[in-house]
mmCIF file of C-alpha atoms in Angstrom:
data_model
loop_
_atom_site.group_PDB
_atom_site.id
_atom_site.type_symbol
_atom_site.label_atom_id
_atom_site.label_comp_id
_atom_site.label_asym_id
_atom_site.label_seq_id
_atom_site.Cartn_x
_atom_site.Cartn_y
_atom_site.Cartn_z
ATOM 1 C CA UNK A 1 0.000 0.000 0.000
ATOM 2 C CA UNK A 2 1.235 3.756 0.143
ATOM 3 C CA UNK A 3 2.873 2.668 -3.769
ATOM 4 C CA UNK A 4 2.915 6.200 -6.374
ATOM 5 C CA UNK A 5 3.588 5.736 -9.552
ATOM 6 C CA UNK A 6 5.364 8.933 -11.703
ATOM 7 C CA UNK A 7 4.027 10.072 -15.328
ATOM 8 C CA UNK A 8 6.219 12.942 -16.211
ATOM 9 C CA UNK A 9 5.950 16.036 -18.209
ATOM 10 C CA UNK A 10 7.848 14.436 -21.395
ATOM 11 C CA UNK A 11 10.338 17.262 -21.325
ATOM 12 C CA UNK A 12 11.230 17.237 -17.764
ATOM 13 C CA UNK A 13 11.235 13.264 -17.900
ATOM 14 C CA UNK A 14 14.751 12.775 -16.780
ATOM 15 C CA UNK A 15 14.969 15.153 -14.164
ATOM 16 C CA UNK A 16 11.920 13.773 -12.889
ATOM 17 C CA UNK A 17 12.445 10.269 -12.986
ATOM 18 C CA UNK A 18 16.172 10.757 -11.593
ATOM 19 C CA UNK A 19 14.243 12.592 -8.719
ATOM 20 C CA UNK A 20 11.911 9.342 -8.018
ATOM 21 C CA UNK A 21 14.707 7.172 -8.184
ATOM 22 C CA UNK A 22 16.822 8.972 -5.451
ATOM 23 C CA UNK A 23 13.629 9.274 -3.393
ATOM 24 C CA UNK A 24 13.032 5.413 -3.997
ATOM 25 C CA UNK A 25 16.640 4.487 -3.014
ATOM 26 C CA UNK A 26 16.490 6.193 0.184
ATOM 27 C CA UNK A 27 12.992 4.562 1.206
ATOM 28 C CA UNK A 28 14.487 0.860 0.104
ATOM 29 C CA UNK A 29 17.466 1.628 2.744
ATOM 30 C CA UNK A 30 14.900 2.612 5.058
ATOM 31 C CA UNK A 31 13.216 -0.421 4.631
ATOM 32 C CA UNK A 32 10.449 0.075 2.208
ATOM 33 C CA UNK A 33 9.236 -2.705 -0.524
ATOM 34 C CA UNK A 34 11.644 -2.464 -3.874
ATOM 35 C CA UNK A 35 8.744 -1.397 -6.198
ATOM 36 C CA UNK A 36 6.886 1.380 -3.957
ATOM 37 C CA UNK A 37 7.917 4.110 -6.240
ATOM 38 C CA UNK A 38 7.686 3.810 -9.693
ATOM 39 C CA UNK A 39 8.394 5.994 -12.942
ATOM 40 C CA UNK A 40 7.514 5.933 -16.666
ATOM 41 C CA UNK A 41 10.412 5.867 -19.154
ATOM 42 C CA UNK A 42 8.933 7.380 -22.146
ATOM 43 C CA UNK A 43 5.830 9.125 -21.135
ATOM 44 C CA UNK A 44 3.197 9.844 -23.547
ATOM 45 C CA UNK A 45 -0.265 11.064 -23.322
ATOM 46 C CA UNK A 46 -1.449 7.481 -24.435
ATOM 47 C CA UNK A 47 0.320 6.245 -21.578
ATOM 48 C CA UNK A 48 -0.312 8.541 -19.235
ATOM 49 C CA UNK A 49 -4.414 8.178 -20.054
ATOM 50 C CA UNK A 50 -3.557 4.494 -19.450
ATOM 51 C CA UNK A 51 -2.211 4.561 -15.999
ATOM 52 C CA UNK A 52 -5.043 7.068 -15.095
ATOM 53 C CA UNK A 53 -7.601 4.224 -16.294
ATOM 54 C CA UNK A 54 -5.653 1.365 -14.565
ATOM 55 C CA UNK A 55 -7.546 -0.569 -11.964
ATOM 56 C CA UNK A 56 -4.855 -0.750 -9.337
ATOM 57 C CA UNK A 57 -4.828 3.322 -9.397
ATOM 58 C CA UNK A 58 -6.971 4.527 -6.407
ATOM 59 C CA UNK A 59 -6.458 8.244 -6.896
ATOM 60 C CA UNK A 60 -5.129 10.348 -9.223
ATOM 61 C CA UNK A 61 -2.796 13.842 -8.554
ATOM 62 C CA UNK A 62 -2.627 15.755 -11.545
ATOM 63 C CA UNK A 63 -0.274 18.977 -12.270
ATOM 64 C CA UNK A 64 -0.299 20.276 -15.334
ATOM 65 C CA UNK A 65 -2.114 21.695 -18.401
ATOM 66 C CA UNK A 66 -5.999 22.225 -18.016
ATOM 67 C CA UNK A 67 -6.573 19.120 -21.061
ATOM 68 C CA UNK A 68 -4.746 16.657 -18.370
ATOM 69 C CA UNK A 69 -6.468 18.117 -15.375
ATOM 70 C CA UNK A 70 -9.672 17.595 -17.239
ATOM 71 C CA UNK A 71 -8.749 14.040 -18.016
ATOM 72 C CA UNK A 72 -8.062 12.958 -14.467
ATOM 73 C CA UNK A 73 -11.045 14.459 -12.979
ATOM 74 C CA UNK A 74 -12.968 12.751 -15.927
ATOM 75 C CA UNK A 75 -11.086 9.230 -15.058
ATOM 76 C CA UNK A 76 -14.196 7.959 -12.865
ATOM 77 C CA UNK A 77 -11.425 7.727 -10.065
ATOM 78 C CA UNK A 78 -10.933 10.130 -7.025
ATOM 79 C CA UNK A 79 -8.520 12.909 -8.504
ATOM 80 C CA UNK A 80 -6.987 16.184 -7.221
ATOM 81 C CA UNK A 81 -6.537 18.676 -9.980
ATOM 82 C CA UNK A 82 -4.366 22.346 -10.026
ATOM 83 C CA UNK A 83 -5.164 25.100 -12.057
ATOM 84 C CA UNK A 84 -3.187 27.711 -13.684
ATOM 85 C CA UNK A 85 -1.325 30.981 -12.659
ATOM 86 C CA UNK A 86 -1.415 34.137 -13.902
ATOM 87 C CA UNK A 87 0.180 35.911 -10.652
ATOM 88 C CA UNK A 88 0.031 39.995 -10.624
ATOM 89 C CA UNK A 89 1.657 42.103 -7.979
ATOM 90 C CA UNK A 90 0.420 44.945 -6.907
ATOM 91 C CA UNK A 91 3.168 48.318 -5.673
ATOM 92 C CA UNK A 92 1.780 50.621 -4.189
ATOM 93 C CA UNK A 93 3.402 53.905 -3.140
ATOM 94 C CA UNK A 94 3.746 52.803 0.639
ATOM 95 C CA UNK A 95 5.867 49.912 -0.542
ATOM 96 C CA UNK A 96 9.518 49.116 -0.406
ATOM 97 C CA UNK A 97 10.727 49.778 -3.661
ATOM 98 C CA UNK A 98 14.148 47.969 -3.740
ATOM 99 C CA UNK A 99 12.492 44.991 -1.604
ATOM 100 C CA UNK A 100 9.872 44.922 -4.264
ATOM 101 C CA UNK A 101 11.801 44.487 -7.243
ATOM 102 C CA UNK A 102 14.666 42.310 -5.615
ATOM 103 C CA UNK A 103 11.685 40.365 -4.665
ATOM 104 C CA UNK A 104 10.393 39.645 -7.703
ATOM 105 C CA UNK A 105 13.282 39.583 -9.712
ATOM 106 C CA UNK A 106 14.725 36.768 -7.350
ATOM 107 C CA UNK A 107 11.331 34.774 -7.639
ATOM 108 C CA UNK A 108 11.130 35.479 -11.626
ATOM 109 C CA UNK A 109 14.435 33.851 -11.902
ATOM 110 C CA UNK A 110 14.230 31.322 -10.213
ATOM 111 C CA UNK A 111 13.406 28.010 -12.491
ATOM 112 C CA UNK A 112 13.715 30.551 -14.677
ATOM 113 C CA UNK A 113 9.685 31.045 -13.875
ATOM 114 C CA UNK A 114 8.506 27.990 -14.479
ATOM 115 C CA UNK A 115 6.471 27.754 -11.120
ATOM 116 C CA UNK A 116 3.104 28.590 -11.761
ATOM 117 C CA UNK A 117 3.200 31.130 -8.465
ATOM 118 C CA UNK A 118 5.417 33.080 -10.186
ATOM 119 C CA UNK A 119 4.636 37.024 -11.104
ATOM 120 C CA UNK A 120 3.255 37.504 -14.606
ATOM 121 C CA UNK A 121 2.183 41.197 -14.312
ATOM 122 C CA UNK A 122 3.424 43.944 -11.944
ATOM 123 C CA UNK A 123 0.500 46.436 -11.957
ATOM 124 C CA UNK A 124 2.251 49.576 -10.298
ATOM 125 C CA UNK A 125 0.483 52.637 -9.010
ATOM 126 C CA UNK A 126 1.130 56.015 -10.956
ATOM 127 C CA UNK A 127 3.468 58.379 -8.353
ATOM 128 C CA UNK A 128 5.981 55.557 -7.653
ATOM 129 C CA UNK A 129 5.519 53.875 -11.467
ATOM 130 C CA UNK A 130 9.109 55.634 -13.080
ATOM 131 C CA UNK A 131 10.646 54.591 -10.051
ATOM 132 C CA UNK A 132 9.951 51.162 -9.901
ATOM 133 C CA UNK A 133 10.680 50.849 -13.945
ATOM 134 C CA UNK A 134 14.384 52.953 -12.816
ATOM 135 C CA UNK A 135 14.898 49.920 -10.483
ATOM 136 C CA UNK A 136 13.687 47.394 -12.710
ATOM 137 C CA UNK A 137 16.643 48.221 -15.038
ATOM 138 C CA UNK A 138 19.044 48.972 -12.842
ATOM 139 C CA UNK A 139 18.425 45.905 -11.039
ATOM 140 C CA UNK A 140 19.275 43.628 -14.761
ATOM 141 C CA UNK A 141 16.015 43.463 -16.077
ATOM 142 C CA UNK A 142 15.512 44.627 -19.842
ATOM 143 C CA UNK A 143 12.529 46.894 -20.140
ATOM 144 C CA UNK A 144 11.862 46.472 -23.787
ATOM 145 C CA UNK A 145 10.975 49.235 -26.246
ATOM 146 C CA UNK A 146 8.324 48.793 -28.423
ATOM 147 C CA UNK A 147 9.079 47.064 -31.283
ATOM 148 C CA UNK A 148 10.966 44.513 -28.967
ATOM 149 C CA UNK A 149 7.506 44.512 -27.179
ATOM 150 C CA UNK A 150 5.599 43.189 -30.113
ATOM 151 C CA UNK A 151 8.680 41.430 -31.016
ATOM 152 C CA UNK A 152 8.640 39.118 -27.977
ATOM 153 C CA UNK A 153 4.811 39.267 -27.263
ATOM 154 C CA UNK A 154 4.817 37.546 -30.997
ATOM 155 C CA UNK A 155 6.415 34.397 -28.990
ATOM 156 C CA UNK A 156 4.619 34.354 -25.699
ATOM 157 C CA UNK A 157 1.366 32.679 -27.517
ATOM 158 C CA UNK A 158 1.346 29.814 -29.887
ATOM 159 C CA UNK A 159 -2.167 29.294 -31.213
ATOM 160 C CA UNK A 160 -3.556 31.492 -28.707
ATOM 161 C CA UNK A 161 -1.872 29.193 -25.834
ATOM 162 C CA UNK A 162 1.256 29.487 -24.087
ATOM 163 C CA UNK A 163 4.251 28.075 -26.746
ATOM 164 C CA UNK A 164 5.946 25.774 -25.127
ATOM 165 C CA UNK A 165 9.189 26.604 -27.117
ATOM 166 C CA UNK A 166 9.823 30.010 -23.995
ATOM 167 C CA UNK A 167 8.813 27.927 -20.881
ATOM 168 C CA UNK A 168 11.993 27.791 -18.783
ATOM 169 C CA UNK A 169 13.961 29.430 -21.232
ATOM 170 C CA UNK A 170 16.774 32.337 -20.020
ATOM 171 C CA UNK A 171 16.195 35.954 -21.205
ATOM 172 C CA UNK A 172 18.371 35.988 -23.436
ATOM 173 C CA UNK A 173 17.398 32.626 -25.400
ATOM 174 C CA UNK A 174 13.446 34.243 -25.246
ATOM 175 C CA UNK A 175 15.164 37.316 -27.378
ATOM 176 C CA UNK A 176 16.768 35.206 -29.382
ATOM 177 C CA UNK A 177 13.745 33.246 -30.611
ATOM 178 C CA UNK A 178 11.978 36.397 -30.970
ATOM 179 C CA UNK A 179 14.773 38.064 -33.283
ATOM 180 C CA UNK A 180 16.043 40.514 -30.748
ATOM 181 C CA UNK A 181 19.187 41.141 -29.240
ATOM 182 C CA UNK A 182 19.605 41.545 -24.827
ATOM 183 C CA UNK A 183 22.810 41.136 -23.241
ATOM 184 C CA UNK A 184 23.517 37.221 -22.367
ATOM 185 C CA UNK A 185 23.228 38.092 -18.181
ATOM 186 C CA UNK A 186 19.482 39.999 -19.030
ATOM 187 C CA UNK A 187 17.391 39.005 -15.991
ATOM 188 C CA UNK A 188 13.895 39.412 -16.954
ATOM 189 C CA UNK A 189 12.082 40.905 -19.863
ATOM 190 C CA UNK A 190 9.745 43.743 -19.317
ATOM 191 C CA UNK A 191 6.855 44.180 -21.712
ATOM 192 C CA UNK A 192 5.121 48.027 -20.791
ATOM 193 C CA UNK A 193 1.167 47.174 -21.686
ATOM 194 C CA UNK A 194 -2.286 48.574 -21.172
ATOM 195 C CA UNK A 195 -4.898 46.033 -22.280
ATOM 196 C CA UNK A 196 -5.454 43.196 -19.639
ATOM 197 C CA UNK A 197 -7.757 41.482 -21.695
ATOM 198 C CA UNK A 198 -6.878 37.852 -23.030
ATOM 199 C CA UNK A 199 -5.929 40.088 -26.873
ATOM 200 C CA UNK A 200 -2.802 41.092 -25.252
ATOM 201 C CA UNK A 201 0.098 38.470 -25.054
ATOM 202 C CA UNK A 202 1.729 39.957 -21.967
ATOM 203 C CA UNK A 203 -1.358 39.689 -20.092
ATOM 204 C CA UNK A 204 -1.332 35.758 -20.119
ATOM 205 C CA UNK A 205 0.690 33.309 -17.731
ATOM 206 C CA UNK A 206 4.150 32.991 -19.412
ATOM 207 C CA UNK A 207 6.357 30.860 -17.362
ATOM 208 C CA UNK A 208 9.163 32.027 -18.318
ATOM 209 C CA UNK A 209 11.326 35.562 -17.256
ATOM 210 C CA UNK A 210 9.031 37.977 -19.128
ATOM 211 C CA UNK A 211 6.841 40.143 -17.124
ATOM 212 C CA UNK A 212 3.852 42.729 -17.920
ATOM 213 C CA UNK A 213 4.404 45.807 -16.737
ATOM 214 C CA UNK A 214 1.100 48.266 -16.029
ATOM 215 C CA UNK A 215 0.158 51.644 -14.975
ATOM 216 C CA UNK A 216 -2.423 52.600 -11.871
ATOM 217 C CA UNK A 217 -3.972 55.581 -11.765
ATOM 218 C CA UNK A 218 -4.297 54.756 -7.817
ATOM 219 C CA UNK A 219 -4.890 51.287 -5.153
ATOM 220 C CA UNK A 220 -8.125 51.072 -6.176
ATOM 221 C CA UNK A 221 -7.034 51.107 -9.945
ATOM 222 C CA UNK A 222 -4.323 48.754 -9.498
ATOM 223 C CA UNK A 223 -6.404 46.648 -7.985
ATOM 224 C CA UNK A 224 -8.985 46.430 -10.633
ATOM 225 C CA UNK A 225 -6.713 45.769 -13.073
ATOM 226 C CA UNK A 226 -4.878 42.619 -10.762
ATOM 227 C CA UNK A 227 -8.811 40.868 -10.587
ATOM 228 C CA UNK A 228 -8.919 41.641 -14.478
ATOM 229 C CA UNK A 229 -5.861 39.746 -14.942
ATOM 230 C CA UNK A 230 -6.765 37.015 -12.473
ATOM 231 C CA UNK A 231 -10.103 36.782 -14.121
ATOM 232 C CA UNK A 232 -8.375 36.154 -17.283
ATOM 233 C CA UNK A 233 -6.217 33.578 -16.954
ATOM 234 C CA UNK A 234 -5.518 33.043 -12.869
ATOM 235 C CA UNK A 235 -8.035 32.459 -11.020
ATOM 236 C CA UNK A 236 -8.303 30.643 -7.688
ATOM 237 C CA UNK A 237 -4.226 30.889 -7.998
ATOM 238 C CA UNK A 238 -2.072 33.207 -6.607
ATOM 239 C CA UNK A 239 -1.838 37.165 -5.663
ATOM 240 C CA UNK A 240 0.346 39.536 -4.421
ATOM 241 C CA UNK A 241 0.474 42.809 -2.636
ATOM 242 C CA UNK A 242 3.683 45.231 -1.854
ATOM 243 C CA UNK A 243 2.532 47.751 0.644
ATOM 244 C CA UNK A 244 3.250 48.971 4.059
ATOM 245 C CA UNK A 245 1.737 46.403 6.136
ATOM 246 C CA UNK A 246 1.963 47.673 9.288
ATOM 247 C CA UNK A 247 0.558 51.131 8.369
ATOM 248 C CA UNK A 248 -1.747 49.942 5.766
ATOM 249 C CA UNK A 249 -3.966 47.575 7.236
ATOM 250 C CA UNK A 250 -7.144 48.592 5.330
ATOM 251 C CA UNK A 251 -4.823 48.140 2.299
ATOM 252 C CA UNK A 252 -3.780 44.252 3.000
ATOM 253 C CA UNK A 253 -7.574 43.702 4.318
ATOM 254 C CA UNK A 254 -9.181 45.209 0.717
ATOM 255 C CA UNK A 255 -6.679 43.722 -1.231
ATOM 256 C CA UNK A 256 -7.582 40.529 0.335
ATOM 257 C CA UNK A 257 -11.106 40.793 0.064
ATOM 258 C CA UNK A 258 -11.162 41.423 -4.016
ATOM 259 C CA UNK A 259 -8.424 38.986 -5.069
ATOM 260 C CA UNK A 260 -10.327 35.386 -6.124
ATOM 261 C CA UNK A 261 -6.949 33.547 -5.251
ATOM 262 C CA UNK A 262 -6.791 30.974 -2.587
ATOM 263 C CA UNK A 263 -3.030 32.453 -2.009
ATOM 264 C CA UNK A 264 -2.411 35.927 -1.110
ATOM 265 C CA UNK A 265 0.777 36.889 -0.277
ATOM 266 C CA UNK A 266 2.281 40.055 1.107
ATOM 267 C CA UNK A 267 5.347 41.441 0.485
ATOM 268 C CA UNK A 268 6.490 38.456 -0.590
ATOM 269 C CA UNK A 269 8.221 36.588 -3.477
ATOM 270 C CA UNK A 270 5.512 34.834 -5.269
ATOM 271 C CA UNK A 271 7.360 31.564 -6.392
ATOM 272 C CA UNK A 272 9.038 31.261 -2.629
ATOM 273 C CA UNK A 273 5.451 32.634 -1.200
ATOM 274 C CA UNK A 274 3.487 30.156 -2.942
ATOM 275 C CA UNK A 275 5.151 26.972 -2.547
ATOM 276 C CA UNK A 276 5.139 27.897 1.417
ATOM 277 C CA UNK A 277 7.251 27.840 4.462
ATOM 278 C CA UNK A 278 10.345 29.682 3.014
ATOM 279 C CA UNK A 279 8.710 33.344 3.316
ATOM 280 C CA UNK A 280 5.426 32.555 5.672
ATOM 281 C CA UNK A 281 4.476 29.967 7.404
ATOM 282 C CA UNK A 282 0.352 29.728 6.556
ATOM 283 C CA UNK A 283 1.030 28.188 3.529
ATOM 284 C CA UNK A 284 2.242 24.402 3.541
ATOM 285 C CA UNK A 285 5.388 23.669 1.179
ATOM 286 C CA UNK A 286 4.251 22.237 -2.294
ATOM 287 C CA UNK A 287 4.926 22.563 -5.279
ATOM 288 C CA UNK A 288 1.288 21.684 -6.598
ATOM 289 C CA UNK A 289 -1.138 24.273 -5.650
ATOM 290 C CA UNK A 290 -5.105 24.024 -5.247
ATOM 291 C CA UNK A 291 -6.983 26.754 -7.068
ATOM 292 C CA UNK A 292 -10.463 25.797 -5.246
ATOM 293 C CA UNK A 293 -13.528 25.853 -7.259
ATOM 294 C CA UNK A 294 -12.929 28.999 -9.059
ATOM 295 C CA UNK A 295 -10.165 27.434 -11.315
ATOM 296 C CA UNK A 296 -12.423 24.122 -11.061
ATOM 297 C CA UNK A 297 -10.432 22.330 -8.617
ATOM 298 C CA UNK A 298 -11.145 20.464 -5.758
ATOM 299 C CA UNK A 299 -9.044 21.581 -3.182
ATOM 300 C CA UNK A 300 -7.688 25.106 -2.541
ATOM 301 C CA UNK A 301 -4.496 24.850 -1.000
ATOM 302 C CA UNK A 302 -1.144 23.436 -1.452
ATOM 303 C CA UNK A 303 -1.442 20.289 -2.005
ATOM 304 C CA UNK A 304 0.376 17.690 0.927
ATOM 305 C CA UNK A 305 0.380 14.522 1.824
ATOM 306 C CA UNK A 306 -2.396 14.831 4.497
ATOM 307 C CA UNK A 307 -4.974 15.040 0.872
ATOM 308 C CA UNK A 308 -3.202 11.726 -0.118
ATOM 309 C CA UNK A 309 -4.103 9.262 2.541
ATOM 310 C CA UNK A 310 -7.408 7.485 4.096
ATOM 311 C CA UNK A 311 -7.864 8.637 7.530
ATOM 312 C CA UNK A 312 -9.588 6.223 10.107
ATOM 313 C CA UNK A 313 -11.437 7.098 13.113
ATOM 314 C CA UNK A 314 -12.765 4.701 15.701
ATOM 315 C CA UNK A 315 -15.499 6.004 17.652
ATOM 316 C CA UNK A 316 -16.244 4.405 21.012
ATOM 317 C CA UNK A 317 -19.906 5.152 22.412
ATOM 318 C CA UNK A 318 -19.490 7.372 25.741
ATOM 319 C CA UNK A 319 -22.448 9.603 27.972
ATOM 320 C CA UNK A 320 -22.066 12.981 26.796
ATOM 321 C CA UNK A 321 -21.930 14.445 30.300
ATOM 322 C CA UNK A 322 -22.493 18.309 31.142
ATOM 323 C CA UNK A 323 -21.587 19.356 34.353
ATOM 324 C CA UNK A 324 -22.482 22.600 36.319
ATOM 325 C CA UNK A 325 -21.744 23.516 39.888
ATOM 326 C CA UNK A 326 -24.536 24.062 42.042
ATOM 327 C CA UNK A 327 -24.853 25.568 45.185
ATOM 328 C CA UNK A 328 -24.691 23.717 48.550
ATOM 329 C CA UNK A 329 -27.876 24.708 49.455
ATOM 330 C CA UNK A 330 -30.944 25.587 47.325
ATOM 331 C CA UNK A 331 -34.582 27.125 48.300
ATOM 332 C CA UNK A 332 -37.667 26.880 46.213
ATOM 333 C CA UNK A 333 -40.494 29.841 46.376
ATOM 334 C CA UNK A 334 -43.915 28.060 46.690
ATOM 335 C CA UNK A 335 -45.041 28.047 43.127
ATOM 336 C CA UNK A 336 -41.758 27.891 41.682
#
């Protein structure tokens, strides 16, 4: 019992089976049967349909694109689905600019953004916008004119999806497939849009170091435009807010109250913030988050192994006592 079985993304096959080997290893030494963790070689969506169809398989974890998500909850077994991201991040002009952008920079970066957490807008309010694009740039990230806007926007979508061909790639390799030049140590690129409707390719999730960069008239604006973006292509997911929080309660509080995200995370690098424990402690560390039933999932947080096991409970028939102290003496009025 307790046996998992991996199907792997076929492009991250290796690292993922060299993962569940390592992991396998260490339980055999610890004592655990020789086939308790198991992998597929060559995975294929054939195969991986297959295994989700398999009699032996009593429930069914998927992470990935919404077609496989679909399948598994549409496998007639139990099945806990994810959803996508399509993170934006909110500055305000309380916040922290250098934390801000060091912030996000580090959590763009890292995987080079393939962790669906990740920031895919920055939606920054008008007073401290130039400031925050100064930083941007100073900080290594390319903010790109505008025909190396459309140039790279022309590579986000394939088909009207995400193109595979960017996700995980550097900066610099993005450029190069979109026909521009950026310096080889380029951190993230920095499209400067206004639409946040699904017509503009910035505005998608992009899982890669690219970033849409918008302008706020104010907190409320910014905030409108974050659920637009959410709406679009995030929702149930992941949020995030850089503000004062210890002088801007009211901020954190409405912030909270309008984002449809089952993560919402303060001052705090989305990818780290999302996956849990590393920057807060409220959110569980996992690398497969729950988008609730807004992005059509069962669950809405990060997913651990207390949603992967059968919990028993014996229940043993007792008196359901309730006690009260009374007086030592008590006196009854005629009539009473």
């Amino acid at each position: 019992r307790n046996a998992i079985i991996f199907s792997p993304h076929p492009r991250a096959k290796e690292a993922t089976n060299k993962a569940a080997d390592i992991v396998l290893q260490a339980a055999i030494a610890a004592g655990a049967p020789k086939d308790l963790i198991g992998w597929i070689d060559q995975p294929s969506v054939e195969l991986s349909n297959a295994l989700m169809h398999h009699p032996d398989i009593n429930l069914i974890l998927a992470t990935g694109g919404p077609g496989m998500v679909k399948a598994a909850y549409s496998s007639g077994k139990p099945a806990i689905g994810v959803g996508a991201g399509n993170t934006p991040v909110v500055i305000d002009e309380t916040a922290d600019i250098k934390r801000a952008v060091a912030s996000i920079l580090m959590s763009k970066t890292f995987d080079n953004g393939v962790i669906c957490a990740s920031e895919q807008s920055v939606v920054v309010v008008d007073s401290v916008y130039d400031a925050v694009r100064e930083r941007f740039a100073k900080c290594g990230a390319v903010i790109l004119n505008k025909k190396e806007r459309k140039a790279v926007g022309g590579v986000l979508l394939k088909n009207g999806a995400l193109n595979a061909a960017i996700v995980g790639q550097s900066a610099a390799t993005i450029a190069e497939i979109a026909g521009i030049f950026v310096p080889e140590n380029s951190k993230v690129l920095i499209g400067e849009v206004s639409a946040t409707d699904a017509s503009e390719p910035f505005a998608h999730e992009k899982l890669s170091p690219t970033l849409a960069m918008y302008r706020a008239k104010d907190f409320a604006d910014a905030v409108d435009k974050a659920e637009q973006l959410v709406a679009m292509g995030g929702i149930g997911h992941t949020s995030c807010l850089y503000t004062d929080q210890d002088n801007q309660p009211e901020r954190v509080a409405y912030f909270g109250q309008m984002m449809k995200t089952a993560r919402i995370l303060i001052n705090t690098p989305a990818s780290q913030g999302g996956i849990g424990d590393l920057y807060n402690f409220k959110l569980a560390p996992s690398l497969t988050l729950g988008c609730g039933s807004w992005g059509g999932n069962s669950i809405s947080e990060n997913v651990g192994p207390k949603h992967l096991i059968n919990k028993k409970t014996v229940a043993k028939r007792a008196e359901n006592m309730l006690w009260h102290k009374l007086p030592k003496s008590i006196y009854f009025r005629r009539g009473s």
